[in-house]
CSV table of C-alpha atoms and ligand atoms in Angstrom, one decimal:
chain,number,residue,atom,x,y,z
A,1,UNK,CA,-17.4,-24.1,-19.7
A,2,UNK,CA,-14.3,-23.7,-22.0
A,3,UNK,CA,-11.1,-24.3,-20.0
A,4,UNK,CA,-9.6,-20.4,-18.0
A,5,UNK,CA,-7.1,-19.2,-20.0
A,6,UNK,CA,-2.9,-20.5,-18.6
A,7,UNK,CA,-2.6,-17.6,-14.9
A,8,UNK,CA,-6.5,-16.7,-15.0
A,9,UNK,CA,-8.9,-17.9,-12.1
A,10,UNK,CA,-12.8,-16.7,-11.3
A,11,UNK,CA,-13.8,-15.1,-9.1
A,12,UNK,CA,-16.7,-13.4,-7.4
A,13,UNK,CA,-17.4,-10.6,-7.1
A,14,UNK,CA,-19.3,-9.9,-9.7
A,15,UNK,CA,-23.4,-9.3,-10.8
A,16,UNK,CA,-25.4,-9.6,-14.0
A,17,UNK,CA,-27.5,-5.8,-15.2
A,18,UNK,CA,-30.6,-6.3,-15.9
A,19,UNK,CA,-29.0,-4.9,-19.8
A,20,UNK,CA,-26.7,-8.0,-19.8
A,21,UNK,CA,-23.4,-6.3,-19.4
A,22,UNK,CA,-21.8,-7.9,-15.9
A,23,UNK,CA,-20.4,-5.2,-13.2
A,24,UNK,CA,-16.9,-5.9,-11.1
A,25,UNK,CA,-18.0,-5.3,-7.7
A,26,UNK,CA,-14.0,-4.8,-6.8
A,27,UNK,CA,-14.1,-1.3,-6.4
A,28,UNK,CA,-16.1,1.9,-6.5
A,29,UNK,CA,-15.2,1.8,-10.1
A,30,UNK,CA,-17.7,-0.9,-10.4
A,31,UNK,CA,-16.6,-1.4,-14.9
A,32,UNK,CA,-19.3,-2.6,-16.6
A,33,UNK,CA,-18.1,-5.7,-18.8
A,34,UNK,CA,-19.5,-6.5,-22.2
A,35,UNK,CA,-17.4,-10.2,-23.3
A,36,UNK,CA,-14.3,-10.0,-24.1
A,37,UNK,CA,-13.5,-7.1,-22.7
A,38,UNK,CA,-11.3,-6.3,-20.3
A,39,UNK,CA,-12.0,-3.7,-16.8
A,40,UNK,CA,-9.4,-0.1,-16.6
A,41,UNK,CA,-7.2,-2.2,-14.4
A,42,UNK,CA,-6.8,-4.5,-17.8
A,43,UNK,CA,-6.0,-7.7,-15.1
A,44,UNK,CA,-10.3,-8.8,-14.4
A,45,UNK,CA,-12.4,-8.6,-17.8
A,46,UNK,CA,-15.2,-11.1,-19.2
A,47,UNK,CA,-14.9,-14.6,-20.3
A,48,UNK,CA,-17.4,-17.0,-21.2
A,49,UNK,CA,-19.8,-14.7,-18.9
A,50,UNK,CA,-17.6,-14.5,-15.9
A,51,UNK,CA,-15.0,-11.5,-14.4
A,52,UNK,CA,-12.2,-13.5,-14.4
A,53,UNK,CA,-8.8,-12.4,-13.2
A,54,UNK,CA,-5.8,-12.7,-15.7
A,55,UNK,CA,-2.3,-12.1,-12.9
A,56,UNK,CA,-3.0,-15.4,-10.6
A,57,UNK,CA,0.1,-16.2,-10.1
A,58,UNK,CA,1.9,-13.9,-11.9
A,59,UNK,CA,4.2,-11.0,-11.1
A,60,UNK,CA,6.2,-8.4,-12.8
A,61,UNK,CA,9.8,-9.1,-10.2
A,62,UNK,CA,10.4,-9.9,-6.4
A,63,UNK,CA,13.0,-7.6,-4.8
A,64,UNK,CA,14.3,-7.7,-0.9
A,65,UNK,CA,13.2,-4.6,0.8
A,66,UNK,CA,13.9,-2.3,3.8
A,67,UNK,CA,10.4,-2.4,5.9
A,68,UNK,CA,10.9,1.4,6.3
A,69,UNK,CA,10.2,1.6,2.5
A,70,UNK,CA,6.8,0.5,2.3
A,71,UNK,CA,7.5,2.4,4.5
A,72,UNK,CA,6.2,1.7,7.7
A,73,UNK,CA,8.4,2.1,11.3
A,74,UNK,CA,6.1,0.9,13.6
A,75,UNK,CA,5.8,-2.7,12.9
A,76,UNK,CA,9.3,-5.0,13.0
A,77,UNK,CA,12.2,-2.6,12.0
A,78,UNK,CA,14.7,-2.3,10.4
A,79,UNK,CA,13.4,-6.2,9.4
A,80,UNK,CA,13.7,-7.2,5.2
A,81,UNK,CA,10.1,-7.7,3.7
A,82,UNK,CA,9.9,-9.5,0.7
A,83,UNK,CA,8.3,-6.9,-2.1
A,84,UNK,CA,6.0,-8.1,-4.9
A,85,UNK,CA,3.5,-7.3,-7.6
A,86,UNK,CA,1.5,-8.1,-10.6
A,87,UNK,CA,0.0,-5.4,-14.0
A,88,UNK,CA,-2.2,-3.2,-13.8
A,89,UNK,CA,-3.6,-0.7,-11.5
A,90,UNK,CA,-7.6,0.4,-10.4
A,91,UNK,CA,-6.6,4.3,-10.4
A,92,UNK,CA,-4.8,6.8,-12.8
A,93,UNK,CA,-2.6,9.1,-10.8
A,94,UNK,CA,-1.0,11.7,-13.6
A,95,UNK,CA,1.6,11.5,-11.0
A,96,UNK,CA,1.9,7.1,-10.5
A,97,UNK,CA,5.9,6.4,-9.4
A,98,UNK,CA,5.7,2.6,-10.6
A,99,UNK,CA,3.8,3.6,-13.8
A,100,UNK,CA,5.8,1.6,-16.4
A,101,UNK,CA,4.1,-1.8,-13.4
A,102,UNK,CA,0.8,-0.8,-12.9
A,103,UNK,CA,0.1,1.1,-16.4
A,104,UNK,CA,1.3,-2.1,-18.4
A,105,UNK,CA,-1.1,-4.6,-21.1
A,106,UNK,CA,1.1,-6.5,-21.5
A,107,UNK,CA,0.9,-8.8,-20.0
A,108,UNK,CA,4.5,-10.0,-20.9
A,109,UNK,CA,5.9,-7.7,-18.0
A,110,UNK,CA,5.0,-10.6,-15.8
A,111,UNK,CA,7.3,-12.8,-16.5
A,112,UNK,CA,8.2,-14.2,-13.1
A,113,UNK,CA,5.5,-17.2,-12.6
A,114,UNK,CA,4.7,-17.6,-9.0
A,115,UNK,CA,3.0,-19.8,-7.1
A,116,UNK,CA,2.1,-19.2,-3.4
A,117,UNK,CA,3.7,-21.9,-1.6
A,118,UNK,CA,6.7,-21.6,-3.9
A,119,UNK,CA,6.5,-17.7,-2.6
A,120,UNK,CA,6.0,-18.6,1.3
A,121,UNK,CA,9.4,-20.9,0.8
A,122,UNK,CA,11.4,-17.6,-1.2
A,123,UNK,CA,10.6,-15.4,1.9
A,124,UNK,CA,12.1,-17.9,4.4
A,125,UNK,CA,14.2,-19.8,3.2
A,126,UNK,CA,15.6,-15.5,2.2
A,127,UNK,CA,14.9,-14.6,5.9
A,128,UNK,CA,11.4,-12.0,5.7
A,129,UNK,CA,9.7,-11.7,7.8
A,130,UNK,CA,6.6,-10.3,5.4
A,131,UNK,CA,5.4,-10.4,2.4
A,132,UNK,CA,4.6,-7.1,0.2
A,133,UNK,CA,2.5,-6.4,-2.2
A,134,UNK,CA,2.7,-3.9,-3.8
A,135,UNK,CA,4.2,-1.9,-7.2
A,136,UNK,CA,0.7,-1.3,-7.9
A,137,UNK,CA,-2.2,-2.2,-5.8
A,138,UNK,CA,-3.4,-5.4,-4.8
A,139,UNK,CA,-7.5,-5.4,-4.4
A,140,UNK,CA,-6.8,-5.5,-8.0
A,141,UNK,CA,-5.8,-9.1,-7.9
A,142,UNK,CA,-7.1,-10.2,-4.0
A,143,UNK,CA,-8.1,-13.6,-4.7
A,144,UNK,CA,-4.1,-14.5,-5.7
A,145,UNK,CA,-3.0,-12.3,-2.5
A,146,UNK,CA,-5.3,-14.0,-0.4
A,147,UNK,CA,-3.2,-17.0,-1.7
A,148,UNK,CA,-0.3,-15.4,-0.3
A,149,UNK,CA,-1.2,-14.5,2.5
A,150,UNK,CA,-2.6,-17.9,3.0
A,151,UNK,CA,1.0,-19.4,2.5
A,152,UNK,CA,3.0,-17.0,4.3
A,153,UNK,CA,1.3,-17.5,7.0
A,154,UNK,CA,1.9,-21.5,7.7
A,155,UNK,CA,5.3,-20.0,8.0
A,156,UNK,CA,5.0,-17.6,10.1
A,157,UNK,CA,5.7,-14.7,7.5
A,158,UNK,CA,3.4,-11.6,7.9
A,159,UNK,CA,2.1,-10.2,5.1
A,160,UNK,CA,1.4,-6.3,4.2
A,161,UNK,CA,-1.1,-4.5,1.5
A,162,UNK,CA,0.8,-1.4,0.4
A,163,UNK,CA,-3.0,0.0,-1.4
A,164,UNK,CA,-4.7,3.3,-1.5
A,165,UNK,CA,-7.3,2.0,-0.3
A,166,UNK,CA,-10.3,2.1,-3.6
A,167,UNK,CA,-12.6,-0.3,-2.7
A,168,UNK,CA,-15.7,-2.2,-1.9
A,169,UNK,CA,-17.2,-3.2,1.4
A,170,UNK,CA,-17.4,-7.3,1.1
A,171,UNK,CA,-13.9,-7.4,-1.2
A,172,UNK,CA,-12.3,-4.9,1.4
A,173,UNK,CA,-13.1,-7.4,4.3
A,174,UNK,CA,-12.0,-10.7,2.5
A,175,UNK,CA,-8.5,-9.1,1.0
A,176,UNK,CA,-7.6,-7.3,5.0
A,177,UNK,CA,-8.4,-9.8,7.1
A,178,UNK,CA,-5.4,-11.8,5.8
A,179,UNK,CA,-2.9,-8.6,6.1
A,180,UNK,CA,-1.1,-8.2,8.9
A,181,UNK,CA,0.2,-4.3,8.3
A,182,UNK,CA,-1.3,-1.6,5.5
A,183,UNK,CA,0.3,1.6,3.9
A,184,UNK,CA,-2.4,3.4,2.8
A,185,UNK,CA,-2.2,6.2,0.0
A,186,UNK,CA,-4.0,9.1,0.9
A,187,UNK,CA,-3.6,10.9,-1.7
A,188,UNK,CA,-5.0,13.9,-1.4
A,189,UNK,CA,-7.4,15.6,0.7
A,190,UNK,CA,-10.3,16.7,-1.6
A,191,UNK,CA,-12.3,15.3,-4.1
A,192,UNK,CA,-11.3,17.8,-6.5
A,193,UNK,CA,-7.5,16.0,-6.9
A,194,UNK,CA,-9.5,12.9,-6.5
A,195,UNK,CA,-11.2,13.1,-9.3
A,196,UNK,CA,-8.6,15.4,-11.9
A,197,UNK,CA,-5.4,13.6,-11.0
A,198,UNK,CA,-6.2,9.6,-9.4
A,199,UNK,CA,-9.6,9.4,-11.9
A,200,UNK,CA,-11.7,8.0,-8.6
A,201,UNK,CA,-13.3,9.5,-4.9
A,202,UNK,CA,-11.4,10.4,-1.6
A,203,UNK,CA,-15.4,9.0,0.2
A,204,UNK,CA,-14.2,5.5,0.0
A,205,UNK,CA,-10.0,5.7,0.4
A,206,UNK,CA,-12.1,8.1,4.0
A,207,UNK,CA,-14.0,4.9,4.6
A,208,UNK,CA,-11.2,2.4,4.2
A,209,UNK,CA,-8.4,4.0,7.0
A,210,UNK,CA,-11.9,4.4,9.1
A,211,UNK,CA,-12.2,1.2,8.6
A,212,UNK,CA,-9.3,-0.9,8.5
A,213,UNK,CA,-8.5,0.9,12.3
A,214,UNK,CA,-12.1,1.0,13.8
A,215,UNK,CA,-12.8,-2.9,12.8
A,216,UNK,CA,-9.4,-4.3,12.0
A,217,UNK,CA,-6.5,-5.7,13.7
A,218,UNK,CA,-4.5,-4.5,10.7
A,219,UNK,CA,-1.3,-2.3,11.9
A,220,UNK,CA,-2.4,0.9,10.4
A,221,UNK,CA,-0.7,3.6,8.4
A,222,UNK,CA,-0.7,6.0,6.1
A,223,UNK,CA,1.4,8.3,3.3
A,224,UNK,CA,0.1,11.6,1.6
A,225,UNK,CA,1.8,12.1,-1.1
A,226,UNK,CA,3.2,15.8,-1.3
A,227,UNK,CA,3.4,17.8,-5.6
A,228,UNK,CA,3.6,21.1,-4.8
A,229,UNK,CA,0.3,23.4,-5.5
A,230,UNK,CA,-1.8,20.1,-5.7
A,231,UNK,CA,-2.0,19.4,-2.0
A,232,UNK,CA,0.3,20.3,-0.4
A,233,UNK,CA,-1.8,24.2,0.4
A,234,UNK,CA,-1.5,24.7,4.9
A,235,UNK,CA,-5.4,24.4,4.0
A,236,UNK,CA,-5.4,21.3,2.6
A,237,UNK,CA,-3.2,19.9,5.2
A,238,UNK,CA,-5.2,20.2,8.2
A,239,UNK,CA,-7.9,19.7,7.1
A,240,UNK,CA,-6.7,16.1,6.7
A,241,UNK,CA,-4.8,16.5,10.1
A,242,UNK,CA,-7.6,17.8,11.8
A,243,UNK,CA,-10.0,14.6,10.0
A,244,UNK,CA,-7.0,11.7,10.9
A,245,UNK,CA,-6.7,12.7,14.9
A,246,UNK,CA,-10.5,13.3,15.1
A,247,UNK,CA,-12.1,10.0,13.1
A,248,UNK,CA,-8.8,7.6,13.9
A,249,UNK,CA,-7.0,9.2,17.3
A,250,UNK,CA,-3.5,10.7,17.4
A,251,UNK,CA,-1.5,7.0,16.8
A,252,UNK,CA,-2.1,5.6,13.2
A,253,UNK,CA,1.7,6.9,11.7
A,254,UNK,CA,1.2,9.0,8.7
A,255,UNK,CA,4.5,9.6,5.8
A,256,UNK,CA,4.4,13.0,3.7
A,257,UNK,CA,6.5,11.3,1.6
A,258,UNK,CA,7.9,13.8,-1.8
A,259,UNK,CA,7.0,13.7,-5.5
A,260,UNK,CA,9.5,13.7,-8.8
A,261,UNK,CA,8.4,13.7,-12.0
A,262,UNK,CA,6.9,11.0,-13.4
A,263,UNK,CA,3.9,9.4,-15.5
A,264,UNK,CA,1.9,12.2,-17.4
A,265,UNK,CA,3.0,14.9,-14.4
A,266,UNK,CA,6.1,16.3,-15.9
A,267,UNK,CA,5.7,20.0,-14.7
A,268,UNK,CA,6.0,19.9,-11.3
A,269,UNK,CA,9.1,20.4,-9.7
A,270,UNK,CA,10.3,17.9,-7.3
A,271,UNK,CA,8.8,18.4,-3.7
A,272,UNK,CA,11.3,21.1,-1.3
A,273,UNK,CA,12.4,18.9,1.9
A,274,UNK,CA,11.4,22.4,3.8
A,275,UNK,CA,7.1,21.6,1.8
A,276,UNK,CA,7.4,17.9,4.7
A,277,UNK,CA,8.4,19.6,6.9
A,278,UNK,CA,6.0,22.2,7.8
A,279,UNK,CA,3.4,19.5,6.9
A,280,UNK,CA,5.2,17.4,9.9
A,281,UNK,CA,4.7,20.8,12.5
A,282,UNK,CA,0.9,20.8,10.9
A,283,UNK,CA,0.8,17.7,12.1
A,284,UNK,CA,2.2,17.4,15.1
A,285,UNK,CA,0.0,21.1,15.9
A,286,UNK,CA,-2.9,18.3,15.5
A,287,UNK,CA,-2.3,15.3,17.7
A,288,UNK,CA,-0.6,13.6,15.3
A,289,UNK,CA,2.2,11.8,17.1
A,290,UNK,CA,3.6,9.9,14.9
A,291,UNK,CA,4.1,12.0,12.1
A,292,UNK,CA,7.3,10.9,10.0
A,293,UNK,CA,9.2,12.9,6.8
A,294,UNK,CA,10.4,11.1,4.0
A,295,UNK,CA,13.1,9.7,0.9
A,296,UNK,CA,15.2,12.2,2.5
A,297,UNK,CA,17.9,12.8,5.1
A,298,UNK,CA,15.9,13.9,7.9
A,299,UNK,CA,17.0,12.8,11.5
A,300,UNK,CA,14.7,14.2,13.2
A,301,UNK,CA,11.8,14.4,10.7
A,302,UNK,CA,12.7,10.4,9.8
A,303,UNK,CA,13.2,8.9,13.8
A,304,UNK,CA,10.7,8.6,16.5
A,305,UNK,CA,9.9,9.6,20.0
A,306,UNK,CA,7.8,9.4,23.3
A,307,UNK,CA,4.8,11.2,23.0
A,308,UNK,CA,5.4,11.2,26.9
A,309,UNK,CA,8.8,12.9,27.7
A,310,UNK,CA,9.8,13.1,24.1
A,311,UNK,CA,13.2,10.1,24.6
A,312,UNK,CA,14.4,9.1,20.6
A,313,UNK,CA,12.9,5.4,21.0
A,314,UNK,CA,13.8,5.3,17.3
A,315,UNK,CA,16.4,6.5,15.7
A,316,UNK,CA,16.3,6.3,11.3
A,317,UNK,CA,18.3,7.8,8.7
A,318,UNK,CA,15.7,7.2,5.9
A,319,UNK,CA,16.0,3.3,5.8
A,320,UNK,CA,19.3,3.5,8.4
A,321,UNK,CA,17.9,2.3,12.0
A,322,UNK,CA,20.4,4.2,13.8
A,323,UNK,CA,20.4,4.4,18.1
A,324,UNK,CA,17.0,2.2,19.7
A,325,UNK,CA,15.6,3.1,22.1
A,326,UNK,CA,12.5,0.3,23.4
A,327,UNK,CA,12.7,-1.9,26.2
A,328,UNK,CA,11.8,-5.8,24.7
A,329,UNK,CA,8.1,-5.4,25.2
A,330,UNK,CA,8.3,-2.9,23.3
A,331,UNK,CA,8.5,-0.1,24.9
A,332,UNK,CA,9.9,4.0,25.7
A,333,UNK,CA,13.2,2.7,28.1
A,334,UNK,CA,12.8,6.3,29.7
A,335,UNK,CA,9.6,6.1,30.9
A,336,UNK,CA,8.3,3.3,29.8
A,337,UNK,CA,5.0,4.7,28.1
A,338,UNK,CA,4.1,1.8,25.1
A,339,UNK,CA,4.9,3.0,21.9
A,340,UNK,CA,1.7,1.6,19.4
A,341,UNK,CA,3.1,-0.8,16.6
A,342,UNK,CA,5.0,-4.6,16.4
A,343,UNK,CA,7.9,-4.6,17.6
A,344,UNK,CA,10.3,-7.4,18.8
A,345,UNK,CA,12.8,-7.8,21.4
A,346,UNK,CA,15.8,-6.0,19.3
A,347,UNK,CA,14.9,-4.2,16.3
A,348,UNK,CA,16.0,-6.2,12.2
A,349,UNK,CA,19.7,-5.4,10.7
A,350,UNK,CA,18.5,-5.5,6.9
A,351,UNK,CA,20.8,-2.1,6.3
A,352,UNK,CA,18.6,0.5,4.1
A,353,UNK,CA,20.3,-2.0,1.1
A,354,UNK,CA,17.1,-3.2,-1.6
A,355,UNK,CA,18.1,-6.4,-3.2
A,356,UNK,CA,16.5,-8.1,-6.8
A,357,UNK,CA,15.4,-11.6,-6.0
A,358,UNK,CA,14.9,-13.9,-8.6
A,359,UNK,CA,12.5,-15.8,-7.4
A,360,UNK,CA,13.2,-19.8,-9.8
A,361,UNK,CA,17.5,-18.8,-9.5
A,362,UNK,CA,18.5,-19.6,-5.1
B,401,LIG,S1,-10.7,-4.0,-10.1
B,401,LIG,FE1,-10.3,-3.2,-11.9
B,401,LIG,S2,-13.0,-4.6,-12.9
B,401,LIG,FE2,-13.2,-4.4,-11.0
B,401,LIG,S3,-13.9,-2.0,-10.8
B,401,LIG,FE3,-11.9,-2.1,-10.4
B,401,LIG,S4,-10.9,-1.0,-11.8
B,401,LIG,FE4,-13.0,-1.9,-13.0
């Protein structure tokens, strides 16, 4: 067997078809590959009669972010998270906000080499409480993400997946077994949107939400990016929030965030702040306890309130924390109702800043 190309590893989520093509079984796209072909994500491909991952140990860059930027509002608030991604993606969203990385087919985008142990050491030395697999979807580089998560757990650093949840059951189970928290991007609540705008399907994403909430201990939050006239109607938001309340219960936080024109969708306006507030009100009416408005200045929509007594528990202005109303056990300081999530006795003090990092330069 010839040596594998640098940065590549053999993978196991694939099988051979009767016509001798090999099908990748990582995501519902199920790319069917001839020798030498890459999948749609471009980071997996067939070589030497097997499917390789070409981006093990390579990253498109590192940043320290506030955990609220992932966004996670109920997971170690105020703490710094070392964020990184690779290249490629298994969806083709026309509005992609990270398209320079997710659509990259140039492996030189992946200039930073990072072995899992180096990454865990860096996170530890930089004071990060967690590492986030983000910017592009980590399910396409799950073998690398799992190795990083293992190295991080050995140093008591947690792992956060930022994903669209478009993944098949077996790799999903293996990947999320190593994650402590996830933000799943629920892009819309119609198959039409997923098919026409993202080149994917809604049903597998809903399966991932059900799986995470009911069959794992992964702390789950959801993001819903609202695009004017595409996925922001009252009817669609009411249907989505009713489904979430019925199937996931009232305690999974949801972040309604604002679209800005990008990539192949530049003909739509920015999402008005009023749309985010409308979505938050619909979620509250549906019985969801922790709906947030995201990436806007909106202290009411960005803050956490006790669902029992209404007390302000965590004040936020964008990524800046203010008043802290939880006791040392993560309960409401006024009525002692527990707040769902992962909290420490006191909040972190990282603040709203974002700090790029060269992994080998400190
Ligand atoms: S992970 Fe990549 S290669 Fe595999 S099915 Fe999905 S898009 Fe295709």
